[in-house]
C-alpha positions as a printed NumPy array, in Angstrom:
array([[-27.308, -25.865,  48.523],
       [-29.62 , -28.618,  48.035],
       [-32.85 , -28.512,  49.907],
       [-31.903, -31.582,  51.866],
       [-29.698, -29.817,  53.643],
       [-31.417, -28.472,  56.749],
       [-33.353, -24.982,  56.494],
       [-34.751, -25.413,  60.123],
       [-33.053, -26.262,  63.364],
       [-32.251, -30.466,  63.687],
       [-34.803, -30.719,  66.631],
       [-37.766, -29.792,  64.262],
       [-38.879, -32.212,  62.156],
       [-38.647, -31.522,  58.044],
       [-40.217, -33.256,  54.975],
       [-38.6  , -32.362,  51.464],
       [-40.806, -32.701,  48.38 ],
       [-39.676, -33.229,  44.979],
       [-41.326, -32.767,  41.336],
       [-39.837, -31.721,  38.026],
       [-37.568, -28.626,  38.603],
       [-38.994, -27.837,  42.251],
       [-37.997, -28.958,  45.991],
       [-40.239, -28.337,  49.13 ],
       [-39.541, -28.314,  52.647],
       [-42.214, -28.338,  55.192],
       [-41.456, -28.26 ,  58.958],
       [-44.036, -30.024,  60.895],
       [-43.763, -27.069,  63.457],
       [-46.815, -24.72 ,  62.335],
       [-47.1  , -26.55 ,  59.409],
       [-44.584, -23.977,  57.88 ],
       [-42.963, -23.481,  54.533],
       [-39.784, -23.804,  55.12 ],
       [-38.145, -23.798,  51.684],
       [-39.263, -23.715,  47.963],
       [-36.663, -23.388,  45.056],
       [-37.279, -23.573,  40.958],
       [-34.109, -24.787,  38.809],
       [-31.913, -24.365,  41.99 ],
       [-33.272, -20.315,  42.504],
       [-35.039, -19.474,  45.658],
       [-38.532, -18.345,  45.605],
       [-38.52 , -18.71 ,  49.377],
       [-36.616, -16.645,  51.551],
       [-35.916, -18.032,  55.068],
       [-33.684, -18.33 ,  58.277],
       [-35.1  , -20.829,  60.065],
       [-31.245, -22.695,  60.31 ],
       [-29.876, -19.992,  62.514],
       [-33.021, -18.998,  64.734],
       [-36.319, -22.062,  66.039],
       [-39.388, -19.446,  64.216],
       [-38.049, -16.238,  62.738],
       [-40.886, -14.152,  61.895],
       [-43.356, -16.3  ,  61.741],
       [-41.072, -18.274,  58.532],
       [-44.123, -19.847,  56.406],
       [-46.355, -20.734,  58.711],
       [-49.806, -21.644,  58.485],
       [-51.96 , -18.966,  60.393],
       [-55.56 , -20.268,  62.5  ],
       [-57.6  , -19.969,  63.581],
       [-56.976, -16.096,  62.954],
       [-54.437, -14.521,  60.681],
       [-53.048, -11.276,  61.408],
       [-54.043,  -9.352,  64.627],
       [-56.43 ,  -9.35 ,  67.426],
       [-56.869,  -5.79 ,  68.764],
       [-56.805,  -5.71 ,  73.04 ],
       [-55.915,  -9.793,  72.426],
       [-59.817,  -9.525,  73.146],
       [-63.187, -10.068,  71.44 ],
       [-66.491, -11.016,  71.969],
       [-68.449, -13.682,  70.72 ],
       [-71.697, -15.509,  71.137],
       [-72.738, -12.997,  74.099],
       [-69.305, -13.609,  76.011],
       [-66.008, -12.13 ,  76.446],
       [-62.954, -13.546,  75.588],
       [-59.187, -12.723,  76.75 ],
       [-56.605, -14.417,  74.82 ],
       [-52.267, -14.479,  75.317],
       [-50.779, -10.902,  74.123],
       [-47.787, -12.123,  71.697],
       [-46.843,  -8.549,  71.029],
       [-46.405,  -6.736,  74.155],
       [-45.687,  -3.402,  72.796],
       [-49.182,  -3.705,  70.254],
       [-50.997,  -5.411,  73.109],
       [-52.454,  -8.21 ,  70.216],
       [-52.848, -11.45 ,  69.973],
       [-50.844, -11.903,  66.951],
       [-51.428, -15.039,  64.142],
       [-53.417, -17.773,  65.898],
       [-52.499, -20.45 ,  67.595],
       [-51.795, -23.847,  65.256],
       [-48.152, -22.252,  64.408],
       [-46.947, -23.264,  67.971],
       [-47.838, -26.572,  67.859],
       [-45.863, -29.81 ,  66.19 ],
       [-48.21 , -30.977,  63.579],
       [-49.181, -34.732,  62.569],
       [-48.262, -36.021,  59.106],
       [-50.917, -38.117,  58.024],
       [-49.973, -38.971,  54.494],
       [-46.292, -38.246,  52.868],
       [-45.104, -38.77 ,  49.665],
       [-41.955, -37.713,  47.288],
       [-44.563, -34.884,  46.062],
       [-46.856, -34.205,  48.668],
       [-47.673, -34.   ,  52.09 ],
       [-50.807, -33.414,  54.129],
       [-50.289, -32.598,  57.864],
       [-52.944, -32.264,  60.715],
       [-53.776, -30.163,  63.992],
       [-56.518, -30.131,  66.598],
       [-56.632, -26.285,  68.404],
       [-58.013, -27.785,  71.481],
       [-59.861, -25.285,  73.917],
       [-58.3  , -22.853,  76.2  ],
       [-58.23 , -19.442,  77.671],
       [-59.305, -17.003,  75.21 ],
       [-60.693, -19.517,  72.324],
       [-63.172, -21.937,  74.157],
       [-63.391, -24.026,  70.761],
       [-62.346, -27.183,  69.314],
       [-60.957, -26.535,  65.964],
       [-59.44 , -29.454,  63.725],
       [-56.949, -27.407,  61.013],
       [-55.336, -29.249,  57.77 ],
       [-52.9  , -28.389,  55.265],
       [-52.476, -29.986,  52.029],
       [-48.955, -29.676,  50.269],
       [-48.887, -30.869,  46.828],
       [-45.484, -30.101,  44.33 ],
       [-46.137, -30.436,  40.853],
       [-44.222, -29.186,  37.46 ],
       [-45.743, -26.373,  37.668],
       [-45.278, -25.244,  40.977],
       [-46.748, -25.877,  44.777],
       [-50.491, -25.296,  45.952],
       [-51.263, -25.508,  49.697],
       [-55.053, -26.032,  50.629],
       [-56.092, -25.486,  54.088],
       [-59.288, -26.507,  55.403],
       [-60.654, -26.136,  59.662],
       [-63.175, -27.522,  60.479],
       [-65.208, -27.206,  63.586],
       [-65.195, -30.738,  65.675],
       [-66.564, -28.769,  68.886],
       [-70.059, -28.851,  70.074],
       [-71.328, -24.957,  69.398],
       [-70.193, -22.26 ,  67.003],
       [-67.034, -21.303,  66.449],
       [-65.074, -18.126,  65.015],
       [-62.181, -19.14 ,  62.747],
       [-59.618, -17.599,  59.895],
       [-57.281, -19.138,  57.635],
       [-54.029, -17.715,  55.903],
       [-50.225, -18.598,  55.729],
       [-47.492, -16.74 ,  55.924],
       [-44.549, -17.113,  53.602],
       [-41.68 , -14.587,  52.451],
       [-40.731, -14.558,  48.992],
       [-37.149, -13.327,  47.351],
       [-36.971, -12.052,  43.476],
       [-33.364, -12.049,  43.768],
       [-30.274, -10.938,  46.223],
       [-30.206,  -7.866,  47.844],
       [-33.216,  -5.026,  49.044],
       [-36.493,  -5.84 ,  47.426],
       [-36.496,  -2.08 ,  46.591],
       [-35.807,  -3.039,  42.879],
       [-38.29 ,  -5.246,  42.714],
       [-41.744,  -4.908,  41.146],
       [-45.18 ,  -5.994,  42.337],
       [-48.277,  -6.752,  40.684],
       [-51.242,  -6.955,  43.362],
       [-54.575,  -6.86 ,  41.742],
       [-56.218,  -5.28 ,  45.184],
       [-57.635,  -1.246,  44.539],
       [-58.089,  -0.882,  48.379],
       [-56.079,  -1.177,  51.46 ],
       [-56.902,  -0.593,  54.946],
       [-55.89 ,   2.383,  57.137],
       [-54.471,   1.298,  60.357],
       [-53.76 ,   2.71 ,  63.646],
       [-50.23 ,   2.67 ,  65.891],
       [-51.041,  -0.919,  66.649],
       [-52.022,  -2.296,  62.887],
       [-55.326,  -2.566,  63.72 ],
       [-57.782,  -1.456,  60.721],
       [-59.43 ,   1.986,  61.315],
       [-60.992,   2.068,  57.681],
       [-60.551,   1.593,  53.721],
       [-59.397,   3.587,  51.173],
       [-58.256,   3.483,  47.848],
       [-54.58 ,   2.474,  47.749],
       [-53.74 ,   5.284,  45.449],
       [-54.444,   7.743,  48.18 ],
       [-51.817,   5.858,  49.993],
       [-48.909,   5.551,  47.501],
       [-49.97 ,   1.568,  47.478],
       [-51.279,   1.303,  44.701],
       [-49.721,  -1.631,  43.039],
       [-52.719,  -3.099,  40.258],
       [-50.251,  -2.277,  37.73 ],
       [-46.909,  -3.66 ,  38.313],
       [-44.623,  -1.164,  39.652],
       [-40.993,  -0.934,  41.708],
       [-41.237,  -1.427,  45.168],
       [-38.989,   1.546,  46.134],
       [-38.948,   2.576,  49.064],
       [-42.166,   1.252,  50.25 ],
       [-42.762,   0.55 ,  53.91 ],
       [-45.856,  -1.788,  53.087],
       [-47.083,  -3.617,  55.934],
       [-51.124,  -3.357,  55.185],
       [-53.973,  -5.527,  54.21 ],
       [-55.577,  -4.942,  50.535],
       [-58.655,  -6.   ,  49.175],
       [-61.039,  -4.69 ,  46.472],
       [-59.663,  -7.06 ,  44.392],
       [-61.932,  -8.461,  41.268],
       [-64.011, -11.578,  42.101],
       [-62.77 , -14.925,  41.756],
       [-59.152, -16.27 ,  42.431],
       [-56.135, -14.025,  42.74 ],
       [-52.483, -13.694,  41.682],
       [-49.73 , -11.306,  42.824],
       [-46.576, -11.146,  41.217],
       [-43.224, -10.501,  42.842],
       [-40.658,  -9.947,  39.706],
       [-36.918,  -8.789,  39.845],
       [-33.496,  -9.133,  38.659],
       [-33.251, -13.013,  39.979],
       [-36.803, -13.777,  38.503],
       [-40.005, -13.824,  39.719],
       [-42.656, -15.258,  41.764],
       [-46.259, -15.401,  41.168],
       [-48.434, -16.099,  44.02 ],
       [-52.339, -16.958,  43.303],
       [-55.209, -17.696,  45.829],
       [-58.432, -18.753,  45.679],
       [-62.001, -16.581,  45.711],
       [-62.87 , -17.266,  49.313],
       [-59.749, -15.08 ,  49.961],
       [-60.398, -11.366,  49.518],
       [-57.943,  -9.928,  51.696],
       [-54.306, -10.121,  51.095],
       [-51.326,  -9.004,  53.74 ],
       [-48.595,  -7.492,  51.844],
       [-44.832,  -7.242,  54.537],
       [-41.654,  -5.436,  52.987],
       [-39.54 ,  -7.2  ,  55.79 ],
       [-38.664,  -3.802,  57.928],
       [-35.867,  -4.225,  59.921],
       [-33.822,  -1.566,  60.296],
       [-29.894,  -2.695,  60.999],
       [-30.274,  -6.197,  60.911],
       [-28.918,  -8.074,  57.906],
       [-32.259,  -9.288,  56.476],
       [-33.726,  -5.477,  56.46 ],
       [-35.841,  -5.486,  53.349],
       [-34.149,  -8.637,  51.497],
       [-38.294, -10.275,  51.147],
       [-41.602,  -9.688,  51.023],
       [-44.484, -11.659,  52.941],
       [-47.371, -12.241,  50.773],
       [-50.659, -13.523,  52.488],
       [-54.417, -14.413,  50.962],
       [-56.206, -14.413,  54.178],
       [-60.229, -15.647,  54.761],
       [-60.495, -12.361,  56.557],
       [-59.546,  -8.621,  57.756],
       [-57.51 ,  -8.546,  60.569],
       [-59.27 ,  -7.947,  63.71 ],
       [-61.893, -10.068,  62.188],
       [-62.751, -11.267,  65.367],
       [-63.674,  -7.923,  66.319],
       [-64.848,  -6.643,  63.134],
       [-66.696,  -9.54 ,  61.759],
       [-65.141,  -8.589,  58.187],
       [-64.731, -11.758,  56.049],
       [-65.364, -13.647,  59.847],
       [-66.603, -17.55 ,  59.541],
       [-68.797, -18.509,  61.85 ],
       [-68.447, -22.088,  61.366],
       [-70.91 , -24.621,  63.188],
       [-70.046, -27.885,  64.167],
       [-69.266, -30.251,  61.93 ],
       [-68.82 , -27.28 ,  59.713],
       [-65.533, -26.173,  57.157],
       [-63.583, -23.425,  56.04 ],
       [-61.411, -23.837,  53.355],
       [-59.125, -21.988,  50.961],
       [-56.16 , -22.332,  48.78 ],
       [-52.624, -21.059,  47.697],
       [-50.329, -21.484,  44.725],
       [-46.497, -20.932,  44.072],
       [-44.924, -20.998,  41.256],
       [-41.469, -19.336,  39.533],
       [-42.101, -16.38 ,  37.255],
       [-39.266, -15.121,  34.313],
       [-37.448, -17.725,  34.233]])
């Protein structure tokens, strides 16, 4: 279908970008990627049309990606308590911004740049202005987020986003992935980073490009050379090569694991993020941005195979 048609629910407002053989869609809710297609083949994969956020669908993540252990940390000298989103991890799970209805500043047939302000509140006493860039091109999308602090003291802040990709129908078992990362961490029964080891020692290694399988991957990697990044997804449909720039050295790597339900394993989350998860706790990869000060980083998409 053509990517007009609506891939999130009518109450959420959509932009579609167009360029050469690509179309875009970007929800204003969280800023999300909604929808990305090459030649008519889905590089995206997404159910936004049946259910308001599923999974966290392409959403940016800030002012932390990934997982805050006890939905606690402290900063500065002082203790903060944030919302726990999953109950039975007890975290505070991807930021804040992907709640909130973001303000499109500029729009065009190619590109789109939208804007949030994370204004203080229980648990992050900050004021945190968050933008993301959308720009469609032949040769695929890029996304560049920037936050920047507009409060009065320092703040602690992360940046990733968090799209699924499809290499064809069906289990992503036959699929390959290249991921240029020699190190993952070791988590706990919560997800929450306990150390780092090679990925060999944990059948993840994936610097050479090799099949999925049967793969339950839901880890952070790193140890990845210097400079910008690419990971590519490949299979029977085509592939999908996903690149990120230096400031990102950890990347989130989902084989969508649901077990019974009819999108068990049919894509694969990809995510550069600024830092570790638990950075907050950790201080790995952490900015401590002061005000008036910036964090940016960016993300590419483009088809691979075809």
């Amino acid at each position: 279908m053509p990517l007009d048609t609506p891939l999130a629910p009518l109450d959420v407002p959509r932009h579609r970008l167009a360029a050469g053989p690509y179309e875009a869609v970007v929800t204003e809710q969280g800023a999300a990627l909604r929808g990305l297609r090459h030649r008519g083949r889905d590089l995206v994969f997404d159910r936004s049309g049946a259910v308001p956020f599923p999974r966290f669908s392409g959403a940016v993540l800030a002012p932390w990606p990934n997982r805050i252990a006890g939905a606690a940390y402290r900063f500065a000298g002082r203790e903060h308590r944030l919302g726990v989103d999953e109950p039975g991890r007890g975290t505070a799970l991807h930021g804040l911004a992907v709640w909130d209805r973001w303000e499109a500043e500029e729009a065009s047939e190619t590109a789109l740049t939208l804007s949030d302000v994370v204004w203080p509140r229980p648990g992050y006493p900050f004021t945190l202005g968050v933008r993301a860039h959308y720009a469609l091109g032949e040769d695929g999308l890029s996304l560049t987020l920037t936050a920047t602090n507009l409060g009065r003291e320092a703040a602690p802040a992360g940046l990733s986003a968090h799209p699924y990709f499809t290499a064809g129908d069906g289990a992503c078992d036959d699929w390959s992935l290249h991921l240029p990362c020699r190190e993952v961490l070791t988590v706990d029964g919560n997800l929450i980073p306990t150390g780092r080891v090679p990925a060999h020692e944990q059948g993840l290694d994936f610097t050479a490009p090799r099949a999925v399988g049967g793969a339950v991957v839901d880890h952070a990697f790193t140890g990845a050379p210097e400079g910008p990044g690419e990971a590519v997804l490949d299979g029977p449909g085509g592939g999908v090569r996903i690149g990120w720039s230096p400031r990102c050295r950890w990347v989130q790597v989902y084989t969508l694991h649901l077990p019974g339900g009819p999108d068990h394993r049919r894509a694969v989350a990809v995510e550069p993020m600024t830092c570790a998860p638990d950075a907050f706790n950790s201080g790995e990869g952490l900015a401590v941005l002061e005000p008036g000060e910036s964090l940016s980083m960016e993300m590419t998409v483009a088809a691979a195979g075809d």
